[in-house]
mmCIF file of C-alpha atoms and ligand atoms in Angstrom:
data_model
loop_
_atom_site.group_PDB
_atom_site.id
_atom_site.type_symbol
_atom_site.label_atom_id
_atom_site.label_comp_id
_atom_site.label_asym_id
_atom_site.label_seq_id
_atom_site.Cartn_x
_atom_site.Cartn_y
_atom_site.Cartn_z
ATOM 1 C CA UNK A 1 -40.268 -18.054 11.794
ATOM 2 C CA UNK A 2 -39.725 -14.272 11.851
ATOM 3 C CA UNK A 3 -40.966 -12.264 8.906
ATOM 4 C CA UNK A 4 -40.394 -8.657 7.966
ATOM 5 C CA UNK A 5 -43.629 -6.861 8.562
ATOM 6 C CA UNK A 6 -45.635 -3.755 8.117
ATOM 7 C CA UNK A 7 -46.369 -2.777 11.734
ATOM 8 C CA UNK A 8 -50.085 -3.494 11.728
ATOM 9 C CA UNK A 9 -50.254 -6.866 9.958
ATOM 10 C CA UNK A 10 -52.268 -9.598 11.729
ATOM 11 C CA UNK A 11 -52.585 -7.574 14.943
ATOM 12 C CA UNK A 12 -54.786 -9.166 17.576
ATOM 13 C CA UNK A 13 -57.115 -6.260 18.367
ATOM 14 C CA UNK A 14 -58.387 -7.955 21.519
ATOM 15 C CA UNK A 15 -55.050 -7.702 23.363
ATOM 16 C CA UNK A 16 -53.139 -4.562 24.327
ATOM 17 C CA UNK A 17 -49.821 -3.682 22.719
ATOM 18 C CA UNK A 18 -46.998 -2.613 24.998
ATOM 19 C CA UNK A 19 -43.990 -0.345 24.672
ATOM 20 C CA UNK A 20 -40.702 -0.998 26.503
ATOM 21 C CA UNK A 21 -37.480 0.938 26.723
ATOM 22 C CA UNK A 22 -34.442 -1.143 25.811
ATOM 23 C CA UNK A 23 -31.318 0.438 27.306
ATOM 24 C CA UNK A 24 -27.684 0.464 26.175
ATOM 25 C CA UNK A 25 -24.701 -0.641 28.261
ATOM 26 C CA UNK A 26 -21.077 0.331 28.474
ATOM 27 C CA UNK A 27 -18.231 -1.804 29.825
ATOM 28 C CA UNK A 28 -16.396 0.165 32.500
ATOM 29 C CA UNK A 29 -13.650 -2.460 32.374
ATOM 30 C CA UNK A 30 -13.112 -5.749 30.568
ATOM 31 C CA UNK A 31 -10.486 -8.410 31.208
ATOM 32 C CA UNK A 32 -10.030 -11.445 28.978
ATOM 33 C CA UNK A 33 -8.591 -14.222 31.122
ATOM 34 C CA UNK A 34 -8.159 -16.836 28.406
ATOM 35 C CA UNK A 35 -9.873 -19.302 26.106
ATOM 36 C CA UNK A 36 -12.147 -21.914 27.674
ATOM 37 C CA UNK A 37 -12.418 -25.529 26.618
ATOM 38 C CA UNK A 38 -15.829 -24.810 25.080
ATOM 39 C CA UNK A 39 -14.222 -22.224 22.764
ATOM 40 C CA UNK A 40 -15.638 -19.169 24.542
ATOM 41 C CA UNK A 41 -13.526 -16.573 26.303
ATOM 42 C CA UNK A 42 -13.335 -16.392 30.051
ATOM 43 C CA UNK A 43 -14.067 -12.769 30.954
ATOM 44 C CA UNK A 44 -14.327 -10.407 33.845
ATOM 45 C CA UNK A 45 -16.227 -7.281 33.043
ATOM 46 C CA UNK A 46 -18.029 -4.415 34.721
ATOM 47 C CA UNK A 47 -21.304 -3.669 33.000
ATOM 48 C CA UNK A 48 -23.150 -0.380 33.367
ATOM 49 C CA UNK A 49 -26.524 0.573 31.879
ATOM 50 C CA UNK A 50 -27.055 4.096 30.560
ATOM 51 C CA UNK A 51 -30.278 5.921 29.741
ATOM 52 C CA UNK A 52 -29.763 5.865 25.945
ATOM 53 C CA UNK A 53 -32.413 3.425 24.719
ATOM 54 C CA UNK A 54 -34.257 1.848 21.808
ATOM 55 C CA UNK A 55 -38.028 1.539 21.891
ATOM 56 C CA UNK A 56 -39.518 -1.904 21.552
ATOM 57 C CA UNK A 57 -43.253 -2.244 20.883
ATOM 58 C CA UNK A 58 -44.827 -5.680 21.210
ATOM 59 C CA UNK A 59 -48.115 -6.151 19.322
ATOM 60 C CA UNK A 60 -49.837 -9.462 20.014
ATOM 61 C CA UNK A 61 -51.034 -11.277 16.894
ATOM 62 C CA UNK A 62 -52.704 -14.551 16.113
ATOM 63 C CA UNK A 63 -49.931 -15.508 13.681
ATOM 64 C CA UNK A 64 -46.141 -15.528 13.405
ATOM 65 C CA UNK A 65 -43.248 -13.687 15.011
ATOM 66 C CA UNK A 66 -42.593 -10.621 12.886
ATOM 67 C CA UNK A 67 -40.007 -7.853 13.060
ATOM 68 C CA UNK A 68 -40.263 -4.244 11.924
ATOM 69 C CA UNK A 69 -37.149 -2.145 12.472
ATOM 70 C CA UNK A 70 -36.345 1.342 11.226
ATOM 71 C CA UNK A 71 -32.541 0.797 10.935
ATOM 72 C CA UNK A 72 -30.976 -0.407 7.672
ATOM 73 C CA UNK A 73 -28.207 -2.381 9.417
ATOM 74 C CA UNK A 74 -30.583 -4.359 11.610
ATOM 75 C CA UNK A 75 -32.007 -7.555 10.088
ATOM 76 C CA UNK A 76 -35.785 -7.943 9.843
ATOM 77 C CA UNK A 77 -35.697 -11.731 9.593
ATOM 78 C CA UNK A 78 -35.136 -14.580 12.027
ATOM 79 C CA UNK A 79 -31.496 -13.573 12.564
ATOM 80 C CA UNK A 80 -32.687 -10.562 14.560
ATOM 81 C CA UNK A 81 -31.865 -11.295 18.186
ATOM 82 C CA UNK A 82 -35.255 -9.957 19.321
ATOM 83 C CA UNK A 83 -37.035 -12.420 16.994
ATOM 84 C CA UNK A 84 -34.840 -15.251 18.250
ATOM 85 C CA UNK A 85 -35.743 -14.327 21.821
ATOM 86 C CA UNK A 86 -39.475 -14.427 21.043
ATOM 87 C CA UNK A 87 -39.141 -17.744 19.207
ATOM 88 C CA UNK A 88 -37.126 -19.324 22.018
ATOM 89 C CA UNK A 89 -39.589 -18.222 24.679
ATOM 90 C CA UNK A 90 -42.572 -19.321 22.599
ATOM 91 C CA UNK A 91 -41.152 -22.824 22.199
ATOM 92 C CA UNK A 92 -40.003 -23.059 25.805
ATOM 93 C CA UNK A 93 -43.383 -22.031 27.213
ATOM 94 C CA UNK A 94 -45.342 -23.824 24.444
ATOM 95 C CA UNK A 95 -47.248 -20.662 23.640
ATOM 96 C CA UNK A 96 -49.420 -20.685 20.545
ATOM 97 C CA UNK A 97 -49.492 -16.943 19.875
ATOM 98 C CA UNK A 98 -47.702 -14.533 17.598
ATOM 99 C CA UNK A 99 -46.209 -11.093 18.062
ATOM 100 C CA UNK A 100 -45.076 -8.224 15.894
ATOM 101 C CA UNK A 101 -41.961 -6.632 17.350
ATOM 102 C CA UNK A 102 -41.338 -3.034 16.309
ATOM 103 C CA UNK A 103 -37.868 -1.711 17.133
ATOM 104 C CA UNK A 104 -37.067 1.995 16.973
ATOM 105 C CA UNK A 105 -33.279 2.098 17.014
ATOM 106 C CA UNK A 106 -31.540 4.838 18.933
ATOM 107 C CA UNK A 107 -28.552 2.804 20.166
ATOM 108 C CA UNK A 108 -25.752 2.856 17.571
ATOM 109 C CA UNK A 109 -25.574 -0.559 15.870
ATOM 110 C CA UNK A 110 -22.376 -2.578 16.279
ATOM 111 C CA UNK A 111 -20.891 -0.018 18.648
ATOM 112 C CA UNK A 112 -20.170 -2.243 21.646
ATOM 113 C CA UNK A 113 -23.257 -0.831 23.386
ATOM 114 C CA UNK A 114 -25.196 -4.109 23.441
ATOM 115 C CA UNK A 115 -28.253 -2.957 21.474
ATOM 116 C CA UNK A 116 -29.160 -6.377 20.071
ATOM 117 C CA UNK A 117 -28.702 -8.121 23.431
ATOM 118 C CA UNK A 118 -30.762 -5.456 25.168
ATOM 119 C CA UNK A 119 -33.581 -5.816 22.615
ATOM 120 C CA UNK A 120 -33.570 -9.589 23.190
ATOM 121 C CA UNK A 121 -33.841 -9.178 26.972
ATOM 122 C CA UNK A 122 -36.641 -6.617 26.552
ATOM 123 C CA UNK A 123 -38.580 -9.072 24.415
ATOM 124 C CA UNK A 124 -38.117 -11.858 26.984
ATOM 125 C CA UNK A 125 -39.303 -9.640 29.842
ATOM 126 C CA UNK A 126 -42.139 -8.114 27.807
ATOM 127 C CA UNK A 127 -43.509 -11.370 26.413
ATOM 128 C CA UNK A 128 -43.204 -13.084 29.790
ATOM 129 C CA UNK A 129 -45.666 -10.488 31.070
ATOM 130 C CA UNK A 130 -47.795 -10.179 27.929
ATOM 131 C CA UNK A 131 -48.266 -13.944 27.758
ATOM 132 C CA UNK A 132 -48.748 -14.208 31.557
ATOM 133 C CA UNK A 133 -45.957 -16.773 32.012
ATOM 134 C CA UNK A 134 -44.697 -15.509 35.382
ATOM 135 C CA UNK A 135 -41.074 -16.566 34.763
ATOM 136 C CA UNK A 136 -39.450 -13.281 35.823
ATOM 137 C CA UNK A 137 -35.721 -12.493 35.382
ATOM 138 C CA UNK A 138 -34.628 -15.640 37.264
ATOM 139 C CA UNK A 139 -36.819 -17.932 35.167
ATOM 140 C CA UNK A 140 -35.665 -16.231 31.963
ATOM 141 C CA UNK A 141 -31.937 -16.404 32.742
ATOM 142 C CA UNK A 142 -31.303 -19.789 31.056
ATOM 143 C CA UNK A 143 -33.011 -18.648 27.846
ATOM 144 C CA UNK A 144 -31.082 -15.359 27.915
ATOM 145 C CA UNK A 145 -27.745 -17.227 28.118
ATOM 146 C CA UNK A 146 -28.650 -19.261 25.058
ATOM 147 C CA UNK A 147 -29.272 -16.072 23.086
ATOM 148 C CA UNK A 148 -25.914 -14.465 23.854
ATOM 149 C CA UNK A 149 -23.357 -13.781 26.571
ATOM 150 C CA UNK A 150 -24.528 -10.196 27.190
ATOM 151 C CA UNK A 151 -28.282 -10.938 27.287
ATOM 152 C CA UNK A 152 -28.488 -12.119 30.951
ATOM 153 C CA UNK A 153 -26.996 -8.821 32.122
ATOM 154 C CA UNK A 154 -29.921 -6.934 30.579
ATOM 155 C CA UNK A 155 -32.337 -8.888 32.794
ATOM 156 C CA UNK A 156 -30.625 -7.127 35.709
ATOM 157 C CA UNK A 157 -29.052 -3.790 34.656
ATOM 158 C CA UNK A 158 -27.268 -1.174 36.791
ATOM 159 C CA UNK A 159 -23.619 -1.584 37.833
ATOM 160 C CA UNK A 160 -22.786 -5.288 37.730
ATOM 161 C CA UNK A 161 -19.865 -7.678 37.581
ATOM 162 C CA UNK A 162 -19.950 -10.170 34.693
ATOM 163 C CA UNK A 163 -17.975 -13.411 35.010
ATOM 164 C CA UNK A 164 -17.684 -16.550 32.879
ATOM 165 C CA UNK A 165 -18.601 -15.550 29.313
ATOM 166 C CA UNK A 166 -20.001 -12.371 30.895
ATOM 167 C CA UNK A 167 -23.248 -14.264 31.476
ATOM 168 C CA UNK A 168 -22.803 -14.832 35.219
ATOM 169 C CA UNK A 169 -23.912 -11.475 36.515
ATOM 170 C CA UNK A 170 -23.659 -10.041 40.024
ATOM 171 C CA UNK A 171 -24.952 -6.586 40.997
ATOM 172 C CA UNK A 172 -22.462 -4.282 42.728
ATOM 173 C CA UNK A 173 -23.389 -3.157 46.208
ATOM 174 C CA UNK A 174 -22.351 0.365 45.256
ATOM 175 C CA UNK A 175 -24.159 1.598 42.135
ATOM 176 C CA UNK A 176 -22.448 4.171 39.942
ATOM 177 C CA UNK A 177 -24.072 7.556 39.355
ATOM 178 C CA UNK A 178 -22.314 9.503 36.649
ATOM 179 C CA UNK A 179 -22.804 11.562 33.520
ATOM 180 C CA UNK A 180 -21.616 9.836 30.397
ATOM 181 C CA UNK A 181 -20.323 11.237 27.127
ATOM 182 C CA UNK A 182 -20.679 8.744 24.279
ATOM 183 C CA UNK A 183 -18.603 9.143 21.152
ATOM 184 C CA UNK A 184 -19.434 7.362 17.903
ATOM 185 C CA UNK A 185 -16.464 7.373 15.557
ATOM 186 C CA UNK A 186 -18.642 6.041 12.715
ATOM 187 C CA UNK A 187 -16.438 2.984 12.281
ATOM 188 C CA UNK A 188 -17.777 -0.562 12.557
ATOM 189 C CA UNK A 189 -15.608 -3.105 14.364
ATOM 190 C CA UNK A 190 -16.561 -6.789 14.257
ATOM 191 C CA UNK A 191 -16.618 -8.285 17.763
ATOM 192 C CA UNK A 192 -15.737 -11.745 16.394
ATOM 193 C CA UNK A 193 -12.695 -10.406 14.551
ATOM 194 C CA UNK A 194 -11.448 -8.485 17.574
ATOM 195 C CA UNK A 195 -11.584 -11.683 19.651
ATOM 196 C CA UNK A 196 -9.894 -13.669 16.851
ATOM 197 C CA UNK A 197 -7.088 -11.108 16.735
ATOM 198 C CA UNK A 198 -6.751 -11.253 20.496
ATOM 199 C CA UNK A 199 -6.517 -15.057 20.375
ATOM 200 C CA UNK A 200 -3.667 -14.901 17.892
ATOM 201 C CA UNK A 201 -1.478 -13.248 20.530
ATOM 202 C CA UNK A 202 -3.250 -14.179 23.735
ATOM 203 C CA UNK A 203 -1.121 -14.859 26.761
ATOM 204 C CA UNK A 204 -2.901 -16.268 29.824
ATOM 205 C CA UNK A 205 -3.963 -13.467 32.156
ATOM 206 C CA UNK A 206 -5.277 -15.462 35.089
ATOM 207 C CA UNK A 207 -3.430 -13.169 37.497
ATOM 208 C CA UNK A 208 -5.047 -10.000 36.234
ATOM 209 C CA UNK A 209 -7.432 -8.814 38.885
ATOM 210 C CA UNK A 210 -7.796 -5.072 38.491
ATOM 211 C CA UNK A 211 -11.600 -5.427 38.369
ATOM 212 C CA UNK A 212 -11.613 -7.204 41.731
ATOM 213 C CA UNK A 213 -9.465 -4.392 43.187
ATOM 214 C CA UNK A 214 -11.896 -1.880 41.718
ATOM 215 C CA UNK A 215 -14.965 -3.632 43.114
ATOM 216 C CA UNK A 216 -13.392 -3.907 46.567
ATOM 217 C CA UNK A 217 -12.761 -0.144 46.558
ATOM 218 C CA UNK A 218 -16.478 0.466 45.996
ATOM 219 C CA UNK A 219 -16.042 3.315 43.511
ATOM 220 C CA UNK A 220 -14.122 5.295 46.152
ATOM 221 C CA UNK A 221 -12.019 8.198 44.891
ATOM 222 C CA UNK A 222 -10.967 9.016 41.364
ATOM 223 C CA UNK A 223 -8.030 6.606 41.697
ATOM 224 C CA UNK A 224 -10.343 3.595 41.599
ATOM 225 C CA UNK A 225 -11.249 4.177 37.947
ATOM 226 C CA UNK A 226 -7.587 4.267 36.956
ATOM 227 C CA UNK A 227 -7.413 0.558 37.795
ATOM 228 C CA UNK A 228 -9.771 -0.328 34.977
ATOM 229 C CA UNK A 229 -8.592 -1.614 31.617
ATOM 230 C CA UNK A 230 -10.209 -2.933 28.463
ATOM 231 C CA UNK A 231 -8.181 -5.885 27.166
ATOM 232 C CA UNK A 232 -9.979 -5.650 23.809
ATOM 233 C CA UNK A 233 -8.718 -2.150 23.053
ATOM 234 C CA UNK A 234 -5.370 -3.088 21.499
ATOM 235 C CA UNK A 235 -6.959 -5.743 19.283
ATOM 236 C CA UNK A 236 -9.785 -3.366 18.278
ATOM 237 C CA UNK A 237 -7.279 -0.662 17.309
ATOM 238 C CA UNK A 238 -5.283 -3.186 15.262
ATOM 239 C CA UNK A 239 -8.474 -4.382 13.590
ATOM 240 C CA UNK A 240 -9.527 -0.828 12.693
ATOM 241 C CA UNK A 241 -6.392 1.316 12.256
ATOM 242 C CA UNK A 242 -8.547 4.386 11.495
ATOM 243 C CA UNK A 243 -9.760 4.138 15.077
ATOM 244 C CA UNK A 244 -6.260 4.449 16.504
ATOM 245 C CA UNK A 245 -5.689 8.057 15.521
ATOM 246 C CA UNK A 246 -9.233 8.950 16.585
ATOM 247 C CA UNK A 247 -8.743 7.188 19.918
ATOM 248 C CA UNK A 248 -5.847 9.446 20.831
ATOM 249 C CA UNK A 249 -7.858 12.588 20.051
ATOM 250 C CA UNK A 250 -11.036 11.367 21.763
ATOM 251 C CA UNK A 251 -9.147 10.389 24.916
ATOM 252 C CA UNK A 252 -7.350 13.723 25.002
ATOM 253 C CA UNK A 253 -10.612 15.719 24.843
ATOM 254 C CA UNK A 254 -12.360 13.529 27.435
ATOM 255 C CA UNK A 255 -9.396 13.601 29.839
ATOM 256 C CA UNK A 256 -8.899 17.336 29.256
ATOM 257 C CA UNK A 257 -12.516 17.974 30.266
ATOM 258 C CA UNK A 258 -11.988 16.048 33.507
ATOM 259 C CA UNK A 259 -13.304 12.524 32.749
ATOM 260 C CA UNK A 260 -12.875 10.061 35.640
ATOM 261 C CA UNK A 261 -12.574 7.309 33.053
ATOM 262 C CA UNK A 262 -12.217 7.457 29.253
ATOM 263 C CA UNK A 263 -12.422 4.074 27.529
ATOM 264 C CA UNK A 264 -13.628 1.947 24.637
ATOM 265 C CA UNK A 265 -16.903 0.101 25.284
ATOM 266 C CA UNK A 266 -16.629 -3.658 24.720
ATOM 267 C CA UNK A 267 -14.985 -4.315 21.358
ATOM 268 C CA UNK A 268 -15.856 -0.801 20.181
ATOM 269 C CA UNK A 269 -16.115 1.261 18.264
ATOM 270 C CA UNK A 270 -17.938 3.573 20.738
ATOM 271 C CA UNK A 271 -15.885 5.472 23.302
ATOM 272 C CA UNK A 272 -17.189 6.940 26.486
ATOM 273 C CA UNK A 273 -16.140 9.303 29.258
ATOM 274 C CA UNK A 274 -17.512 9.377 32.810
ATOM 275 C CA UNK A 275 -18.086 12.762 34.446
ATOM 276 C CA UNK A 276 -19.239 13.931 37.858
ATOM 277 C CA UNK A 277 -21.243 16.895 36.611
ATOM 278 C CA UNK A 278 -23.474 17.641 33.625
ATOM 279 C CA UNK A 279 -21.479 20.823 33.057
ATOM 280 C CA UNK A 280 -18.145 19.061 32.481
ATOM 281 C CA UNK A 281 -19.882 16.399 30.368
ATOM 282 C CA UNK A 282 -21.426 19.116 28.183
ATOM 283 C CA UNK A 283 -18.017 20.787 27.860
ATOM 284 C CA UNK A 284 -16.480 17.508 26.691
ATOM 285 C CA UNK A 285 -19.313 17.088 24.183
ATOM 286 C CA UNK A 286 -18.679 20.543 22.749
ATOM 287 C CA UNK A 287 -14.946 19.834 22.541
ATOM 288 C CA UNK A 288 -15.577 16.601 20.650
ATOM 289 C CA UNK A 289 -18.034 18.266 18.280
ATOM 290 C CA UNK A 290 -15.373 20.918 17.633
ATOM 291 C CA UNK A 291 -13.013 18.110 16.572
ATOM 292 C CA UNK A 292 -15.660 16.738 14.205
ATOM 293 C CA UNK A 293 -16.878 13.814 16.352
ATOM 294 C CA UNK A 294 -20.493 12.776 16.971
ATOM 295 C CA UNK A 295 -20.891 12.889 20.727
ATOM 296 C CA UNK A 296 -23.906 12.818 23.026
ATOM 297 C CA UNK A 297 -24.558 13.049 26.731
ATOM 298 C CA UNK A 298 -26.225 10.267 28.695
ATOM 299 C CA UNK A 299 -26.376 9.216 32.324
ATOM 300 C CA UNK A 300 -25.849 5.963 34.158
ATOM 301 C CA UNK A 301 -28.851 3.978 35.402
ATOM 302 C CA UNK A 302 -28.593 2.239 38.764
ATOM 303 C CA UNK A 303 -30.066 -1.210 39.375
ATOM 304 C CA UNK A 304 -33.171 0.341 40.977
ATOM 305 C CA UNK A 305 -33.621 2.879 38.195
ATOM 306 C CA UNK A 306 -33.312 0.134 35.604
ATOM 307 C CA UNK A 307 -35.887 -2.036 37.396
ATOM 308 C CA UNK A 308 -38.266 0.888 37.674
ATOM 309 C CA UNK A 309 -37.892 1.535 33.948
ATOM 310 C CA UNK A 310 -39.206 -1.965 33.156
ATOM 311 C CA UNK A 311 -42.655 -0.562 33.855
ATOM 312 C CA UNK A 312 -44.228 -0.552 30.424
ATOM 313 C CA UNK A 313 -46.778 1.667 28.785
ATOM 314 C CA UNK A 314 -49.686 0.461 26.721
ATOM 315 C CA UNK A 315 -49.978 1.683 23.170
ATOM 316 C CA UNK A 316 -52.844 1.547 20.729
HETATM 317 P P1 ATP B 401 -21.947 -7.446 19.759
HETATM 318 O O1 ATP B 401 -20.766 -7.059 20.577
HETATM 319 O O2 ATP B 401 -22.796 -8.537 20.379
HETATM 320 O O3 ATP B 401 -21.647 -7.665 18.296
HETATM 321 P P2 ATP B 401 -22.785 -4.676 19.658
HETATM 322 O O4 ATP B 401 -23.230 -4.064 20.914
HETATM 323 O O5 ATP B 401 -21.424 -4.278 19.164
HETATM 324 O O6 ATP B 401 -22.947 -6.231 19.822
HETATM 325 P P3 ATP B 401 -25.315 -4.590 18.238
HETATM 326 O O7 ATP B 401 -25.907 -3.248 18.051
HETATM 327 O O8 ATP B 401 -25.937 -5.490 19.229
HETATM 328 O O9 ATP B 401 -23.774 -4.386 18.486
HETATM 329 O O10 ATP B 401 -25.293 -5.286 16.792
HETATM 330 C C1 ATP B 401 -24.442 -6.346 16.457
HETATM 331 C C2 ATP B 401 -24.942 -7.028 15.181
HETATM 332 O O11 ATP B 401 -26.142 -7.742 15.495
HETATM 333 C C3 ATP B 401 -25.297 -6.077 14.051
HETATM 334 O O12 ATP B 401 -24.490 -6.393 12.957
HETATM 335 C C4 ATP B 401 -26.753 -6.322 13.731
HETATM 336 O O13 ATP B 401 -26.976 -6.486 12.354
HETATM 337 C C5 ATP B 401 -27.103 -7.622 14.465
HETATM 338 N N1 ATP B 401 -28.431 -7.586 15.118
HETATM 339 C C6 ATP B 401 -29.311 -8.595 15.221
HETATM 340 N N2 ATP B 401 -30.405 -8.231 15.906
HETATM 341 C C7 ATP B 401 -30.224 -6.966 16.282
HETATM 342 C C8 ATP B 401 -31.007 -6.037 17.024
HETATM 343 N N3 ATP B 401 -32.210 -6.350 17.529
HETATM 344 N N4 ATP B 401 -30.485 -4.828 17.232
HETATM 345 C C9 ATP B 401 -29.257 -4.513 16.743
HETATM 346 N N5 ATP B 401 -28.494 -5.321 16.026
HETATM 347 C C10 ATP B 401 -28.963 -6.549 15.785
#
């Protein structure tokens, strides 16, 4: 199916190529309620898109699905989630066309920022339009779920509640606007191993409902963010002990600079802080750099901003 490719191979010159932005997410909170009968975890999470993004270029071809990615840790074969998305859609819609997918990675890989899932959703949305299928986010939702639990969220974006495996997604009435400081500790944490570690000591948490309290408070006051937890943090810190010492220092700098929330995203290893002003975010960034951490500033994207960003540009 997917083949590694030089960008121009087999390009169908008669059809335009398109460029899409594929955004990262953070998890403002994440509760693991237990293990389901189907083996997946029952989650409650608050997703939030940020403006850090990969670039995905779709070049129509008359042949196969091909991948070209500039990041050494991202596969260029049919295990790439973007290639799987294209293949799934092509079979589903019985389309007899090919595409070369070029991915310029800016989102740290394996950092709990959802880069692969976002790329997959971008490909679904982009090919739906390029191939004139007219499915839209609602028609693509079933395919997105088959690709991964986080993929459906990227058909929506903004501030959203994720239930079930995280694949039942509901937009929040109140959309968060904040400046974000992202910290990459340079440590890779396997999502599967974090969940396995959690399972080994998992006690049922059906009564945990801090996310519902948070949602009902509609982002009001700084106190609301203190309700949020990430149930994966303890397991992630056990899985990667080097992260533990860093976590303490990262949290201290973010909190010291006035972060409303300082937390691990998903299963890590990226940390983030939420700030009201660009000035305090920049101060936190400088503080982290002074401690030897790679940190960058981003900003949240609301549902409307995310939708608007789906507008694509044509490339030659
Ligand atoms: P997850 O929690 O689903 O593991 P993540 O947000 O921590 O995701 P990703 O950047 O999505 O991390 O990468 C997870 C793994 O998926 C990597 O090991 C990478 O090799 C693989 N992968 C497959 N396709 C892609 C893609 N298009 N972009 C990034 N990684 C991909």
